Amino acid sequence: GARQAALDLARAGLDLQLRHRSPAETDLARLDPWARQILIDAEAGDAGAVAGDVAILETIRNRMVHTLDAAGAEPLKRALDELRRLAGDEDLDGAAGAVPALLTTLTGLRPA
């Protein structure tokens, strides 16, 4: 419950910051809490929610990928493709295990 509340608060805070940050910066920041949502949903055994989390991550990426250079866009694409595959296979442990690599990828990204 506490982890879910923290993610909900983080997402709400990003919505408030949108007035002061570019949409690309905000979207990039939104990827982190949605990646962490996979951990909560996988732990709960909710394959549908994990698939939904991946779909949201892909939608956010699609909205802002044009702001990234190829060196940043390609690792993000690979990480999300792997999560999509794992979610499609309903491999919740695999999806949760792929989240740290996605978070590491996000750490190095900056919108142009």
PDB file of N, CA and C in Angstrom:
ATOM      1  N   GLY A   1       0.788  -1.192   0.000  1.00  0.00           N
ATOM      2  CA  GLY A   1       0.000   0.000   0.000  1.00  0.00           C
ATOM      3  C   GLY A   1       0.837   1.267   0.000  1.00  0.00           C
ATOM      4  N   ALA A   2       1.894   1.262   0.801  1.00  0.00           N
ATOM      5  CA  ALA A   2       2.727   2.465   0.892  1.00  0.00           C
ATOM      6  C   ALA A   2       3.467   2.719  -0.416  1.00  0.00           C
ATOM      7  N   ARG A   3       3.953   1.648  -1.044  1.00  0.00           N
ATOM      8  CA  ARG A   3       4.654   1.831  -2.326  1.00  0.00           C
ATOM      9  C   ARG A   3       3.699   2.374  -3.391  1.00  0.00           C
ATOM     10  N   GLN A   4       2.476   1.873  -3.406  1.00  0.00           N
ATOM     11  CA  GLN A   4       1.497   2.353  -4.380  1.00  0.00           C
ATOM     12  C   GLN A   4       1.171   3.823  -4.138  1.00  0.00           C
ATOM     13  N   ALA A   5       1.007   4.188  -2.880  1.00  0.00           N
ATOM     14  CA  ALA A   5       0.718   5.584  -2.549  1.00  0.00           C
ATOM     15  C   ALA A   5       1.872   6.488  -2.977  1.00  0.00           C
ATOM     16  N   ALA A   6       3.097   6.023  -2.784  1.00  0.00           N
ATOM     17  CA  ALA A   6       4.262   6.820  -3.181  1.00  0.00           C
ATOM     18  C   ALA A   6       4.298   7.029  -4.694  1.00  0.00           C
ATOM     19  N   LEU A   7       3.986   5.987  -5.459  1.00  0.00           N
ATOM     20  CA  LEU A   7       3.961   6.135  -6.917  1.00  0.00           C
ATOM     21  C   LEU A   7       2.832   7.049  -7.368  1.00  0.00           C
ATOM     22  N   ASP A   8       1.674   6.914  -6.734  1.00  0.00           N
ATOM     23  CA  ASP A   8       0.554   7.800  -7.063  1.00  0.00           C
ATOM     24  C   ASP A   8       0.916   9.253  -6.786  1.00  0.00           C
ATOM     25  N   LEU A   9       1.584   9.499  -5.673  1.00  0.00           N
ATOM     26  CA  LEU A   9       2.003  10.845  -5.322  1.00  0.00           C
ATOM     27  C   LEU A   9       3.045  11.369  -6.315  1.00  0.00           C
ATOM     28  N   ALA A  10       3.981  10.514  -6.707  1.00  0.00           N
ATOM     29  CA  ALA A  10       4.997  10.929  -7.679  1.00  0.00           C
ATOM     30  C   ALA A  10       4.355  11.328  -8.997  1.00  0.00           C
ATOM     31  N   ARG A  11       3.384  10.537  -9.455  1.00  0.00           N
ATOM     32  CA  ARG A  11       2.707  10.867 -10.717  1.00  0.00           C
ATOM     33  C   ARG A  11       1.912  12.161 -10.593  1.00  0.00           C
ATOM     34  N   ALA A  12       1.250  12.368  -9.469  1.00  0.00           N
ATOM     35  CA  ALA A  12       0.496  13.606  -9.263  1.00  0.00           C
ATOM     36  C   ALA A  12       1.444  14.808  -9.224  1.00  0.00           C
ATOM     37  N   GLY A  13       2.583  14.644  -8.581  1.00  0.00           N
ATOM     38  CA  GLY A  13       3.568  15.718  -8.532  1.00  0.00           C
ATOM     39  C   GLY A  13       4.075  16.090  -9.915  1.00  0.00           C
ATOM     40  N   LEU A  14       4.265  15.099 -10.774  1.00  0.00           N
ATOM     41  CA  LEU A  14       4.705  15.376 -12.142  1.00  0.00           C
ATOM     42  C   LEU A  14       3.639  16.145 -12.910  1.00  0.00           C
ATOM     43  N   ASP A  15       2.382  15.829 -12.665  1.00  0.00           N
ATOM     44  CA  ASP A  15       1.300  16.574 -13.311  1.00  0.00           C
ATOM     45  C   ASP A  15       1.354  18.051 -12.909  1.00  0.00           C
ATOM     46  N   LEU A  16       1.629  18.312 -11.652  1.00  0.00           N
ATOM     47  CA  LEU A  16       1.720  19.695 -11.178  1.00  0.00           C
ATOM     48  C   LEU A  16       2.930  20.419 -11.758  1.00  0.00           C
ATOM     49  N   GLN A  17       4.019  19.703 -11.981  1.00  0.00           N
ATOM     50  CA  GLN A  17       5.245  20.310 -12.507  1.00  0.00           C
ATOM     51  C   GLN A  17       5.161  20.625 -13.992  1.00  0.00           C
ATOM     52  N   LEU A  18       4.172  20.096 -14.666  1.00  0.00           N
ATOM     53  CA  LEU A  18       4.060  20.284 -16.106  1.00  0.00           C
ATOM     54  C   LEU A  18       4.021  21.757 -16.493  1.00  0.00           C
ATOM     55  N   ARG A  19       3.489  22.592 -15.627  1.00  0.00           N
ATOM     56  CA  ARG A  19       3.449  24.027 -15.922  1.00  0.00           C
ATOM     57  C   ARG A  19       4.842  24.643 -15.975  1.00  0.00           C
ATOM     58  N   HIS A  20       5.811  23.998 -15.310  1.00  0.00           N
ATOM     59  CA  HIS A  20       7.140  24.583 -15.170  1.00  0.00           C
ATOM     60  C   HIS A  20       8.224  23.794 -15.898  1.00  0.00           C
ATOM     61  N   ARG A  21       7.858  22.699 -16.509  1.00  0.00           N
ATOM     62  CA  ARG A  21       8.815  21.867 -17.235  1.00  0.00           C
ATOM     63  C   ARG A  21       8.269  21.631 -18.638  1.00  0.00           C
ATOM     64  N   SER A  22       9.162  21.275 -19.521  1.00  0.00           N
ATOM     65  CA  SER A  22       8.697  20.955 -20.876  1.00  0.00           C
ATOM     66  C   SER A  22       7.936  19.628 -20.857  1.00  0.00           C
ATOM     67  N   PRO A  23       7.032  19.438 -21.803  1.00  0.00           N
ATOM     68  CA  PRO A  23       6.327  18.152 -21.878  1.00  0.00           C
ATOM     69  C   PRO A  23       7.289  16.973 -22.009  1.00  0.00           C
ATOM     70  N   ALA A  24       8.370  17.144 -22.764  1.00  0.00           N
ATOM     71  CA  ALA A  24       9.336  16.049 -22.939  1.00  0.00           C
ATOM     72  C   ALA A  24      10.008  15.697 -21.611  1.00  0.00           C
ATOM     73  N   GLU A  25      10.392  16.703 -20.835  1.00  0.00           N
ATOM     74  CA  GLU A  25      11.005  16.444 -19.523  1.00  0.00           C
ATOM     75  C   GLU A  25      10.021  15.737 -18.597  1.00  0.00           C
ATOM     76  N   THR A  26       8.789  16.172 -18.621  1.00  0.00           N
ATOM     77  CA  THR A  26       7.763  15.576 -17.769  1.00  0.00           C
ATOM     78  C   THR A  26       7.494  14.139 -18.191  1.00  0.00           C
ATOM     79  N   ASP A  27       7.374  13.908 -19.492  1.00  0.00           N
ATOM     80  CA  ASP A  27       7.141  12.543 -19.966  1.00  0.00           C
ATOM     81  C   ASP A  27       8.309  11.631 -19.610  1.00  0.00           C
ATOM     82  N   LEU A  28       9.513  12.118 -19.765  1.00  0.00           N
ATOM     83  CA  LEU A  28      10.679  11.315 -19.395  1.00  0.00           C
ATOM     84  C   LEU A  28      10.633  10.961 -17.910  1.00  0.00           C
ATOM     85  N   ALA A  29      10.273  11.917 -17.085  1.00  0.00           N
ATOM     86  CA  ALA A  29      10.162  11.671 -15.646  1.00  0.00           C
ATOM     87  C   ALA A  29       9.025  10.695 -15.330  1.00  0.00           C
ATOM     88  N   ARG A  30       7.968  10.709 -16.120  1.00  0.00           N
ATOM     89  CA  ARG A  30       6.830   9.801 -15.895  1.00  0.00           C
ATOM     90  C   ARG A  30       7.202   8.338 -16.111  1.00  0.00           C
ATOM     91  N   LEU A  31       8.207   8.081 -16.917  1.00  0.00           N
ATOM     92  CA  LEU A  31       8.601   6.701 -17.183  1.00  0.00           C
ATOM     93  C   LEU A  31       9.042   5.980 -15.908  1.00  0.00           C
ATOM     94  N   ASP A  32       9.717   6.669 -15.020  1.00  0.00           N
ATOM     95  CA  ASP A  32      10.232   6.044 -13.796  1.00  0.00           C
ATOM     96  C   ASP A  32       9.124   5.469 -12.914  1.00  0.00           C
ATOM     97  N   PRO A  33       8.130   6.265 -12.500  1.00  0.00           N
ATOM     98  CA  PRO A  33       7.104   5.658 -11.645  1.00  0.00           C
ATOM     99  C   PRO A  33       6.303   4.565 -12.348  1.00  0.00           C
ATOM    100  N   TRP A  34       6.131   4.668 -13.656  1.00  0.00           N
ATOM    101  CA  TRP A  34       5.402   3.597 -14.353  1.00  0.00           C
ATOM    102  C   TRP A  34       6.238   2.334 -14.426  1.00  0.00           C
ATOM    103  N   ALA A  35       7.549   2.462 -14.559  1.00  0.00           N
ATOM    104  CA  ALA A  35       8.414   1.274 -14.515  1.00  0.00           C
ATOM    105  C   ALA A  35       8.322   0.623 -13.136  1.00  0.00           C
ATOM    106  N   ARG A  36       8.344   1.431 -12.101  1.00  0.00           N
ATOM    107  CA  ARG A  36       8.247   0.899 -10.737  1.00  0.00           C
ATOM    108  C   ARG A  36       6.876   0.284 -10.455  1.00  0.00           C
ATOM    109  N   GLN A  37       5.848   0.736 -11.166  1.00  0.00           N
ATOM    110  CA  GLN A  37       4.510   0.160 -11.016  1.00  0.00           C
ATOM    111  C   GLN A  37       4.512  -1.312 -11.416  1.00  0.00           C
ATOM    112  N   ILE A  38       5.348  -1.663 -12.382  1.00  0.00           N
ATOM    113  CA  ILE A  38       5.460  -3.064 -12.806  1.00  0.00           C
ATOM    114  C   ILE A  38       5.850  -3.941 -11.627  1.00  0.00           C
ATOM    115  N   LEU A  39       6.760  -3.453 -10.780  1.00  0.00           N
ATOM    116  CA  LEU A  39       7.200  -4.241  -9.627  1.00  0.00           C
ATOM    117  C   LEU A  39       6.026  -4.551  -8.699  1.00  0.00           C
ATOM    118  N   ILE A  40       5.205  -3.557  -8.453  1.00  0.00           N
ATOM    119  CA  ILE A  40       4.055  -3.738  -7.556  1.00  0.00           C
ATOM    120  C   ILE A  40       3.038  -4.697  -8.189  1.00  0.00           C
ATOM    121  N   ASP A  41       2.749  -4.493  -9.461  1.00  0.00           N
ATOM    122  CA  ASP A  41       1.747  -5.320 -10.117  1.00  0.00           C
ATOM    123  C   ASP A  41       2.236  -6.753 -10.315  1.00  0.00           C
ATOM    124  N   ALA A  42       3.520  -6.935 -10.592  1.00  0.00           N
ATOM    125  CA  ALA A  42       4.066  -8.285 -10.736  1.00  0.00           C
ATOM    126  C   ALA A  42       4.027  -9.007  -9.390  1.00  0.00           C
ATOM    127  N   GLU A  43       4.385  -8.299  -8.338  1.00  0.00           N
ATOM    128  CA  GLU A  43       4.341  -8.894  -7.003  1.00  0.00           C
ATOM    129  C   GLU A  43       2.919  -9.315  -6.630  1.00  0.00           C
ATOM    130  N   ALA A  44       1.936  -8.567  -7.095  1.00  0.00           N
ATOM    131  CA  ALA A  44       0.532  -8.892  -6.830  1.00  0.00           C
ATOM    132  C   ALA A  44       0.025 -10.023  -7.730  1.00  0.00           C
ATOM    133  N   GLY A  45       0.845 -10.446  -8.701  1.00  0.00           N
ATOM    134  CA  GLY A  45       0.440 -11.516  -9.605  1.00  0.00           C
ATOM    135  C   GLY A  45      -0.569 -11.087 -10.644  1.00  0.00           C
ATOM    136  N   ASP A  46      -0.603  -9.803 -10.957  1.00  0.00           N
ATOM    137  CA  ASP A  46      -1.596  -9.261 -11.880  1.00  0.00           C
ATOM    138  C   ASP A  46      -0.984  -9.068 -13.271  1.00  0.00           C
ATOM    139  N   ALA A  47      -1.063 -10.114 -14.092  1.00  0.00           N
ATOM    140  CA  ALA A  47      -0.467 -10.069 -15.428  1.00  0.00           C
ATOM    141  C   ALA A  47      -1.109  -9.000 -16.303  1.00  0.00           C
ATOM    142  N   GLY A  48      -2.407  -8.806 -16.177  1.00  0.00           N
ATOM    143  CA  GLY A  48      -3.085  -7.776 -16.959  1.00  0.00           C
ATOM    144  C   GLY A  48      -2.598  -6.381 -16.613  1.00  0.00           C
ATOM    145  N   ALA A  49      -2.383  -6.135 -15.330  1.00  0.00           N
ATOM    146  CA  ALA A  49      -1.885  -4.824 -14.910  1.00  0.00           C
ATOM    147  C   ALA A  49      -0.464  -4.599 -15.411  1.00  0.00           C
ATOM    148  N   VAL A  50       0.362  -5.639 -15.376  1.00  0.00           N
ATOM    149  CA  VAL A  50       1.732  -5.507 -15.891  1.00  0.00           C
ATOM    150  C   VAL A  50       1.700  -5.178 -17.378  1.00  0.00           C
ATOM    151  N   ALA A  51       0.851  -5.870 -18.133  1.00  0.00           N
ATOM    152  CA  ALA A  51       0.722  -5.574 -19.565  1.00  0.00           C
ATOM    153  C   ALA A  51       0.245  -4.135 -19.772  1.00  0.00           C
ATOM    154  N   GLY A  52      -0.673  -3.682 -18.930  1.00  0.00           N
ATOM    155  CA  GLY A  52      -1.145  -2.303 -19.011  1.00  0.00           C
ATOM    156  C   GLY A  52      -0.047  -1.302 -18.684  1.00  0.00           C
ATOM    157  N   ASP A  53       0.769  -1.625 -17.683  1.00  0.00           N
ATOM    158  CA  ASP A  53       1.895  -0.745 -17.328  1.00  0.00           C
ATOM    159  C   ASP A  53       2.857  -0.607 -18.509  1.00  0.00           C
ATOM    160  N   VAL A  54       3.134  -1.724 -19.160  1.00  0.00           N
ATOM    161  CA  VAL A  54       4.032  -1.688 -20.321  1.00  0.00           C
ATOM    162  C   VAL A  54       3.409  -0.858 -21.438  1.00  0.00           C
ATOM    163  N   ALA A  55       2.116  -0.999 -21.656  1.00  0.00           N
ATOM    164  CA  ALA A  55       1.439  -0.200 -22.692  1.00  0.00           C
ATOM    165  C   ALA A  55       1.535   1.292 -22.380  1.00  0.00           C
ATOM    166  N   ILE A  56       1.395   1.642 -21.118  1.00  0.00           N
ATOM    167  CA  ILE A  56       1.515   3.056 -20.727  1.00  0.00           C
ATOM    168  C   ILE A  56       2.941   3.539 -20.960  1.00  0.00           C
ATOM    169  N   LEU A  57       3.926   2.736 -20.592  1.00  0.00           N
ATOM    170  CA  LEU A  57       5.324   3.104 -20.836  1.00  0.00           C
ATOM    171  C   LEU A  57       5.576   3.318 -22.327  1.00  0.00           C
ATOM    172  N   GLU A  58       5.033   2.437 -23.148  1.00  0.00           N
ATOM    173  CA  GLU A  58       5.214   2.572 -24.597  1.00  0.00           C
ATOM    174  C   GLU A  58       4.540   3.837 -25.129  1.00  0.00           C
ATOM    175  N   THR A  59       3.368   4.154 -24.609  1.00  0.00           N
ATOM    176  CA  THR A  59       2.656   5.354 -25.042  1.00  0.00           C
ATOM    177  C   THR A  59       3.435   6.605 -24.667  1.00  0.00           C
ATOM    178  N   ILE A  60       3.952   6.640 -23.454  1.00  0.00           N
ATOM    179  CA  ILE A  60       4.750   7.798 -23.029  1.00  0.00           C
ATOM    180  C   ILE A  60       5.992   7.906 -23.905  1.00  0.00           C
ATOM    181  N   ARG A  61       6.660   6.772 -24.122  1.00  0.00           N
ATOM    182  CA  ARG A  61       7.853   6.779 -24.976  1.00  0.00           C
ATOM    183  C   ARG A  61       7.513   7.306 -26.365  1.00  0.00           C
ATOM    184  N   ASN A  62       6.417   6.853 -26.926  1.00  0.00           N
ATOM    185  CA  ASN A  62       6.031   7.295 -28.268  1.00  0.00           C
ATOM    186  C   ASN A  62       5.759   8.800 -28.334  1.00  0.00           C
ATOM    187  N   ARG A  63       5.274   9.348 -27.232  1.00  0.00           N
ATOM    188  CA  ARG A  63       4.996  10.788 -27.181  1.00  0.00           C
ATOM    189  C   ARG A  63       6.267  11.622 -27.173  1.00  0.00           C
ATOM    190  N   MET A  64       7.348  11.079 -26.592  1.00  0.00           N
ATOM    191  CA  MET A  64       8.528  11.917 -26.395  1.00  0.00           C
ATOM    192  C   MET A  64       9.794  11.400 -27.075  1.00  0.00           C
ATOM    193  N   VAL A  65       9.731  10.267 -27.746  1.00  0.00           N
ATOM    194  CA  VAL A  65      10.946   9.677 -28.309  1.00  0.00           C
ATOM    195  C   VAL A  65      11.619  10.601 -29.321  1.00  0.00           C
ATOM    196  N   HIS A  66      10.841  11.438 -29.989  1.00  0.00           N
ATOM    197  CA  HIS A  66      11.420  12.362 -30.974  1.00  0.00           C
ATOM    198  C   HIS A  66      12.367  13.374 -30.315  1.00  0.00           C
ATOM    199  N   THR A  67      12.300  13.508 -29.004  1.00  0.00           N
ATOM    200  CA  THR A  67      13.183  14.457 -28.314  1.00  0.00           C
ATOM    201  C   THR A  67      14.507  13.822 -27.908  1.00  0.00           C
ATOM    202  N   LEU A  68      14.646  12.512 -28.103  1.00  0.00           N
ATOM    203  CA  LEU A  68      15.870  11.808 -27.726  1.00  0.00           C
ATOM    204  C   LEU A  68      16.751  11.585 -28.943  1.00  0.00           C
ATOM    205  N   ASP A  69      18.062  11.549 -28.716  1.00  0.00           N
ATOM    206  CA  ASP A  69      18.938  11.164 -29.813  1.00  0.00           C
ATOM    207  C   ASP A  69      18.902   9.638 -29.942  1.00  0.00           C
ATOM    208  N   ALA A  70      19.448   9.125 -31.035  1.00  0.00           N
ATOM    209  CA  ALA A  70      19.399   7.679 -31.302  1.00  0.00           C
ATOM    210  C   ALA A  70      20.085   6.882 -30.198  1.00  0.00           C
ATOM    211  N   ALA A  71      21.125   7.441 -29.616  1.00  0.00           N
ATOM    212  CA  ALA A  71      21.848   6.737 -28.552  1.00  0.00           C
ATOM    213  C   ALA A  71      20.976   6.541 -27.311  1.00  0.00           C
ATOM    214  N   GLY A  72      20.004   7.390 -27.118  1.00  0.00           N
ATOM    215  CA  GLY A  72      19.092   7.225 -25.997  1.00  0.00           C
ATOM    216  C   GLY A  72      17.828   6.491 -26.377  1.00  0.00           C
ATOM    217  N   ALA A  73      17.337   6.732 -27.580  1.00  0.00           N
ATOM    218  CA  ALA A  73      16.076   6.130 -28.010  1.00  0.00           C
ATOM    219  C   ALA A  73      16.191   4.625 -28.193  1.00  0.00           C
ATOM    220  N   GLU A  74      17.298   4.160 -28.724  1.00  0.00           N
ATOM    221  CA  GLU A  74      17.436   2.729 -29.019  1.00  0.00           C
ATOM    222  C   GLU A  74      17.495   1.864 -27.755  1.00  0.00           C
ATOM    223  N   PRO A  75      18.280   2.217 -26.735  1.00  0.00           N
ATOM    224  CA  PRO A  75      18.250   1.398 -25.509  1.00  0.00           C
ATOM    225  C   PRO A  75      16.875   1.396 -24.840  1.00  0.00           C
ATOM    226  N   LEU A  76      16.170   2.518 -24.892  1.00  0.00           N
ATOM    227  CA  LEU A  76      14.825   2.587 -24.329  1.00  0.00           C
ATOM    228  C   LEU A  76      13.895   1.663 -25.106  1.00  0.00           C
ATOM    229  N   LYS A  77      13.990   1.673 -26.424  1.00  0.00           N
ATOM    230  CA  LYS A  77      13.170   0.785 -27.246  1.00  0.00           C
ATOM    231  C   LYS A  77      13.454  -0.671 -26.907  1.00  0.00           C
ATOM    232  N   ARG A  78      14.720  -1.038 -26.812  1.00  0.00           N
ATOM    233  CA  ARG A  78      15.078  -2.433 -26.493  1.00  0.00           C
ATOM    234  C   ARG A  78      14.530  -2.855 -25.137  1.00  0.00           C
ATOM    235  N   ALA A  79      14.661  -1.979 -24.145  1.00  0.00           N
ATOM    236  CA  ALA A  79      14.174  -2.309 -22.799  1.00  0.00           C
ATOM    237  C   ALA A  79      12.661  -2.501 -22.799  1.00  0.00           C
ATOM    238  N   LEU A  80      11.943  -1.628 -23.501  1.00  0.00           N
ATOM    239  CA  LEU A  80      10.483  -1.748 -23.544  1.00  0.00           C
ATOM    240  C   LEU A  80      10.044  -2.934 -24.397  1.00  0.00           C
ATOM    241  N   ASP A  81      10.779  -3.237 -25.457  1.00  0.00           N
ATOM    242  CA  ASP A  81      10.462  -4.422 -26.259  1.00  0.00           C
ATOM    243  C   ASP A  81      10.592  -5.683 -25.409  1.00  0.00           C
ATOM    244  N   GLU A  82      11.630  -5.747 -24.589  1.00  0.00           N
ATOM    245  CA  GLU A  82      11.819  -6.907 -23.712  1.00  0.00           C
ATOM    246  C   GLU A  82      10.689  -6.994 -22.688  1.00  0.00           C
ATOM    247  N   LEU A  83      10.306  -5.876 -22.122  1.00  0.00           N
ATOM    248  CA  LEU A  83       9.182  -5.883 -21.182  1.00  0.00           C
ATOM    249  C   LEU A  83       7.890  -6.304 -21.876  1.00  0.00           C
ATOM    250  N   ARG A  84       7.663  -5.846 -23.094  1.00  0.00           N
ATOM    251  CA  ARG A  84       6.471  -6.232 -23.849  1.00  0.00           C
ATOM    252  C   ARG A  84       6.459  -7.752 -24.059  1.00  0.00           C
ATOM    253  N   ARG A  85       7.614  -8.319 -24.418  1.00  0.00           N
ATOM    254  CA  ARG A  85       7.700  -9.768 -24.631  1.00  0.00           C
ATOM    255  C   ARG A  85       7.386 -10.518 -23.348  1.00  0.00           C
ATOM    256  N   LEU A  86       7.989 -10.096 -22.244  1.00  0.00           N
ATOM    257  CA  LEU A  86       7.781 -10.762 -20.956  1.00  0.00           C
ATOM    258  C   LEU A  86       6.335 -10.634 -20.495  1.00  0.00           C
ATOM    259  N   ALA A  87       5.758  -9.454 -20.667  1.00  0.00           N
ATOM    260  CA  ALA A  87       4.360  -9.254 -20.277  1.00  0.00           C
ATOM    261  C   ALA A  87       3.440 -10.115 -21.137  1.00  0.00           C
ATOM    262  N   GLY A  88       3.738 -10.211 -22.430  1.00  0.00           N
ATOM    263  CA  GLY A  88       2.944 -11.041 -23.325  1.00  0.00           C
ATOM    264  C   GLY A  88       2.997 -12.512 -22.956  1.00  0.00           C
ATOM    265  N   ASP A  89       4.146 -12.934 -22.434  1.00  0.00           N
ATOM    266  CA  ASP A  89       4.309 -14.322 -21.978  1.00  0.00           C
ATOM    267  C   ASP A  89       3.771 -14.526 -20.567  1.00  0.00           C
ATOM    268  N   GLU A  90       3.282 -13.445 -19.952  1.00  0.00           N
ATOM    269  CA  GLU A  90       2.830 -13.444 -18.562  1.00  0.00           C
ATOM    270  C   GLU A  90       3.936 -13.920 -17.612  1.00  0.00           C
ATOM    271  N   ASP A  91       5.171 -13.577 -17.956  1.00  0.00           N
ATOM    272  CA  ASP A  91       6.335 -13.883 -17.122  1.00  0.00           C
ATOM    273  C   ASP A  91       6.532 -12.713 -16.158  1.00  0.00           C
ATOM    274  N   LEU A  92       5.808 -12.760 -15.051  1.00  0.00           N
ATOM    275  CA  LEU A  92       5.823 -11.641 -14.105  1.00  0.00           C
ATOM    276  C   LEU A  92       7.174 -11.504 -13.414  1.00  0.00           C
ATOM    277  N   ASP A  93       7.803 -12.625 -13.076  1.00  0.00           N
ATOM    278  CA  ASP A  93       9.130 -12.554 -12.459  1.00  0.00           C
ATOM    279  C   ASP A  93      10.137 -11.960 -13.437  1.00  0.00           C
ATOM    280  N   GLY A  94      10.051 -12.366 -14.699  1.00  0.00           N
ATOM    281  CA  GLY A  94      10.942 -11.816 -15.714  1.00  0.00           C
ATOM    282  C   GLY A  94      10.720 -10.329 -15.920  1.00  0.00           C
ATOM    283  N   ALA A  95       9.445  -9.914 -15.943  1.00  0.00           N
ATOM    284  CA  ALA A  95       9.138  -8.492 -16.113  1.00  0.00           C
ATOM    285  C   ALA A  95       9.687  -7.685 -14.943  1.00  0.00           C
ATOM    286  N   ALA A  96       9.467  -8.176 -13.732  1.00  0.00           N
ATOM    287  CA  ALA A  96      10.002  -7.479 -12.554  1.00  0.00           C
ATOM    288  C   ALA A  96      11.523  -7.446 -12.600  1.00  0.00           C
ATOM    289  N   GLY A  97      12.122  -8.527 -13.074  1.00  0.00           N
ATOM    290  CA  GLY A  97      13.580  -8.577 -13.173  1.00  0.00           C
ATOM    291  C   GLY A  97      14.148  -7.648 -14.217  1.00  0.00           C
ATOM    292  N   ALA A  98      13.332  -7.272 -15.209  1.00  0.00           N
ATOM    293  CA  ALA A  98      13.791  -6.362 -16.266  1.00  0.00           C
ATOM    294  C   ALA A  98      13.680  -4.898 -15.875  1.00  0.00           C
ATOM    295  N   VAL A  99      12.966  -4.606 -14.815  1.00  0.00           N
ATOM    296  CA  VAL A  99      12.761  -3.208 -14.408  1.00  0.00           C
ATOM    297  C   VAL A  99      14.069  -2.506 -14.025  1.00  0.00           C
ATOM    298  N   PRO A 100      14.977  -3.121 -13.254  1.00  0.00           N
ATOM    299  CA  PRO A 100      16.212  -2.404 -12.927  1.00  0.00           C
ATOM    300  C   PRO A 100      17.006  -1.954 -14.156  1.00  0.00           C
ATOM    301  N   ALA A 101      17.047  -2.783 -15.191  1.00  0.00           N
ATOM    302  CA  ALA A 101      17.754  -2.382 -16.416  1.00  0.00           C
ATOM    303  C   ALA A 101      17.068  -1.191 -17.072  1.00  0.00           C
ATOM    304  N   LEU A 102      15.737  -1.182 -17.062  1.00  0.00           N
ATOM    305  CA  LEU A 102      15.002  -0.039 -17.616  1.00  0.00           C
ATOM    306  C   LEU A 102      15.300   1.216 -16.804  1.00  0.00           C
ATOM    307  N   LEU A 103      15.294   1.103 -15.491  1.00  0.00           N
ATOM    308  CA  LEU A 103      15.581   2.272 -14.648  1.00  0.00           C
ATOM    309  C   LEU A 103      16.992   2.795 -14.897  1.00  0.00           C
ATOM    310  N   THR A 104      17.943   1.897 -15.110  1.00  0.00           N
ATOM    311  CA  THR A 104      19.315   2.317 -15.427  1.00  0.00           C
ATOM    312  C   THR A 104      19.335   3.049 -16.767  1.00  0.00           C
ATOM    313  N   THR A 105      18.601   2.540 -17.738  1.00  0.00           N
ATOM    314  CA  THR A 105      18.516   3.199 -19.044  1.00  0.00           C
ATOM    315  C   THR A 105      17.930   4.599 -18.900  1.00  0.00           C
ATOM    316  N   LEU A 106      16.878   4.717 -18.083  1.00  0.00           N
ATOM    317  CA  LEU A 106      16.233   6.016 -17.912  1.00  0.00           C
ATOM    318  C   LEU A 106      17.162   7.028 -17.267  1.00  0.00           C
ATOM    319  N   THR A 107      18.035   6.566 -16.393  1.00  0.00           N
ATOM    320  CA  THR A 107      18.945   7.466 -15.683  1.00  0.00           C
ATOM    321  C   THR A 107      19.800   8.284 -16.642  1.00  0.00           C
ATOM    322  N   GLY A 108      20.200   7.681 -17.751  1.00  0.00           N
ATOM    323  CA  GLY A 108      21.080   8.378 -18.681  1.00  0.00           C
ATOM    324  C   GLY A 108      20.374   9.205 -19.742  1.00  0.00           C
ATOM    325  N   LEU A 109      19.058   9.201 -19.766  1.00  0.00           N
ATOM    326  CA  LEU A 109      18.324   9.906 -20.824  1.00  0.00           C
ATOM    327  C   LEU A 109      18.067  11.359 -20.473  1.00  0.00           C
ATOM    328  N   ARG A 110      18.185  12.206 -21.494  1.00  0.00           N
ATOM    329  CA  ARG A 110      17.855  13.625 -21.373  1.00  0.00           C
ATOM    330  C   ARG A 110      17.194  14.053 -22.669  1.00  0.00           C
ATOM    331  N   PRO A 111      16.077  14.762 -22.580  1.00  0.00           N
ATOM    332  CA  PRO A 111      15.477  15.263 -23.830  1.00  0.00           C
ATOM    333  C   PRO A 111      16.358  16.337 -24.447  1.00  0.00           C
ATOM    334  N   ALA A 112      16.305  16.393 -25.761  1.00  0.00           N
ATOM    335  CA  ALA A 112      17.140  17.391 -26.490  1.00  0.00           C
ATOM    336  C   ALA A 112      16.581  18.784 -26.306  1.00  0.00           C
TER     337      ALA A 112
END
